[in-house]
Amino acid sequence: MEFEPVIGLEVHAQLKTESKIFCGCSAAFGAPPNSHTCPVCLGMPGSLPVLNSKVVDYALRMALAMDCRINRENRFARKNYFYPDLPKGYQISQYEIPIAEHGHIDIEAGGKIRRVGVTRIHMEEDAGKLTHDPGRDRSLVDFNRTGVPLIEIVSEPDIRSPEEAGAYLREIRMILRHLGICDGNMEEGSFRCDANISLRPKGEKTLGTRTELKNINSFKHIEKALQYEIRRQAGILTEGGKIVRETLLWDAAKNRAASMRGKEEAHDYRYFPDPDLVPLVIDPDMLAASEKEVPELPGPRMRRFEEAFSFSREDARRLVSEKELADFFEDCLKSLNDPKQLKNWIMGPLLGLLNAGGNTIADLPVSPESFAALVRFVADGKVGAAPARSVLEEMAETGADPGEVIREKGLAQVTDSSAISDLADDILSRFEKEAAEYKNGKTKLLGFFVGQAMKETRGKADPKLVSRTIREKLEES
Ligand code: ADP
Ligand code: MG
Ligand code: ZN
């Protein structure tokens, strides 16, 4: 029997706010354990939560980006459970009325565009972090993360393959980063995903029993974990067995999932509206302010780049993968209307430099105007491609102006025909044997002579002029 996988994803995105969701403690990552704490996030009796308005703004931006319906009045609820990383004994989340529902995004996988429904987006607080010390009989708890704001984005069971799941996650991550609300770092845990998966016979409409995979912390693992679980469930169903509704923990080192617990149900959590927090009313001004902060989204922007500049899908995707990079490209265009050359210089030398130094475009002291000026010098034949790369290196280090670097280092392209003629004579007299071979028909040696001339001038000679001059000299003598 052939089975169809059905997948629904729950994504937790940590919001990049300065402070936590219900207190003034810093939400920054990496501080000494328990240094970002106060009575509110430690759950001291009598302390009261105060909602951080930035969290609402960020959640609204994501809701708008995913075309959700926004609940003008929404509520916080307590999700009750005991765990040592949760000092209050409950997590403040949203349950019956989340901030947003009924959205969707379009994803592309295997050359097809598919729409995936978004059931809901809700705001909640993160729990603390437990460190188990296997060598010693103890666990450590760090409450710095307690109360750091999250949004949870729950998808409809619309995803049909591990590949689509990967595409969905990448798309969401890209949108979050474009909105500037989450850094999307899966390894550091600021972007996490639980995957629900079931199988059903091809053509069947009702959903099968699902399991939930937790603890998947990289894009590579998500597809692997789903493939594993598809094989496992298919094996059981083929033998006439039944899938047990349970939560599985993915073990990346062993490449398999182990049962963590039987599936908990909503009623196990005794949800109820949090009496310490009034219902949240989204007024039109708030909504308008958040709407202003939603830029052109990566999907439409990518398609616009493809069409307006005739870029390949891969090039457009790479440029748009980071908002800052796409913005840099478009700012350069304002000074130099040559999209193809700009794209080539950004994707090649510029990204090469950034990657080598482990930097992002935001760290670069090069303005779009001066980058465009450099590309214009190359296009106008004022500097060769190879010297231009070293000019760019200098610019990236010091923020210097390209014209000045070219002048100071004497890198301007030599286009003076008498200088090139002398250079050609010099090369041909030094390589007499090769010149003779050329005249006997080995014309591919032309490239060799040009290479020597470029080497001699450290890339400064105009290669076209050099090539033409040498060929003329060889053919007339
Ligand atoms: P829970 O409260 O247990 O997390 P939800 O109803 O909120 O359950 O659903 C969680 C996720 O599971 C959603 O992304 C949803 O699309 C997905 N899901 C629900 N039923 C199935 C199923 N039969 N197969 C695969 N995914 C499912
Ligand atoms: Mg869930
Ligand atoms: Zn606090």
Tab-separated table of C-alpha atoms and ligand atoms in Angstrom, residues 10 12 79 122 152 154 194 196 210 212 214 263-264 269 271, ligand 2:
chain	number	residue	atom	x	y	z
A	10	GLU	CA	4.719	24.146	15.373
A	12	HIS	CA	8.674	28.694	18.261
A	79	LYS	CA	-0.829	26.610	30.859
A	122	HIS	CA	0.183	33.207	19.702
A	152	GLU	CA	4.346	30.110	18.317
A	154	VAL	CA	1.069	26.567	14.221
A	194	ASP	CA	8.115	20.463	16.665
A	196	ASN	CA	3.544	16.399	13.876
A	210	ARG	CA	0.013	11.289	14.469
A	212	GLU	CA	5.015	14.535	17.491
A	214	LYS	CA	10.553	17.198	19.394
A	263	LYS	CA	0.728	12.470	24.087
A	264	GLU	CA	-0.551	15.099	26.493
A	269	TYR	CA	-2.833	21.620	31.235
A	271	TYR	CA	-5.771	26.171	30.774
B	2	MG	MG	1.509	21.373	20.443
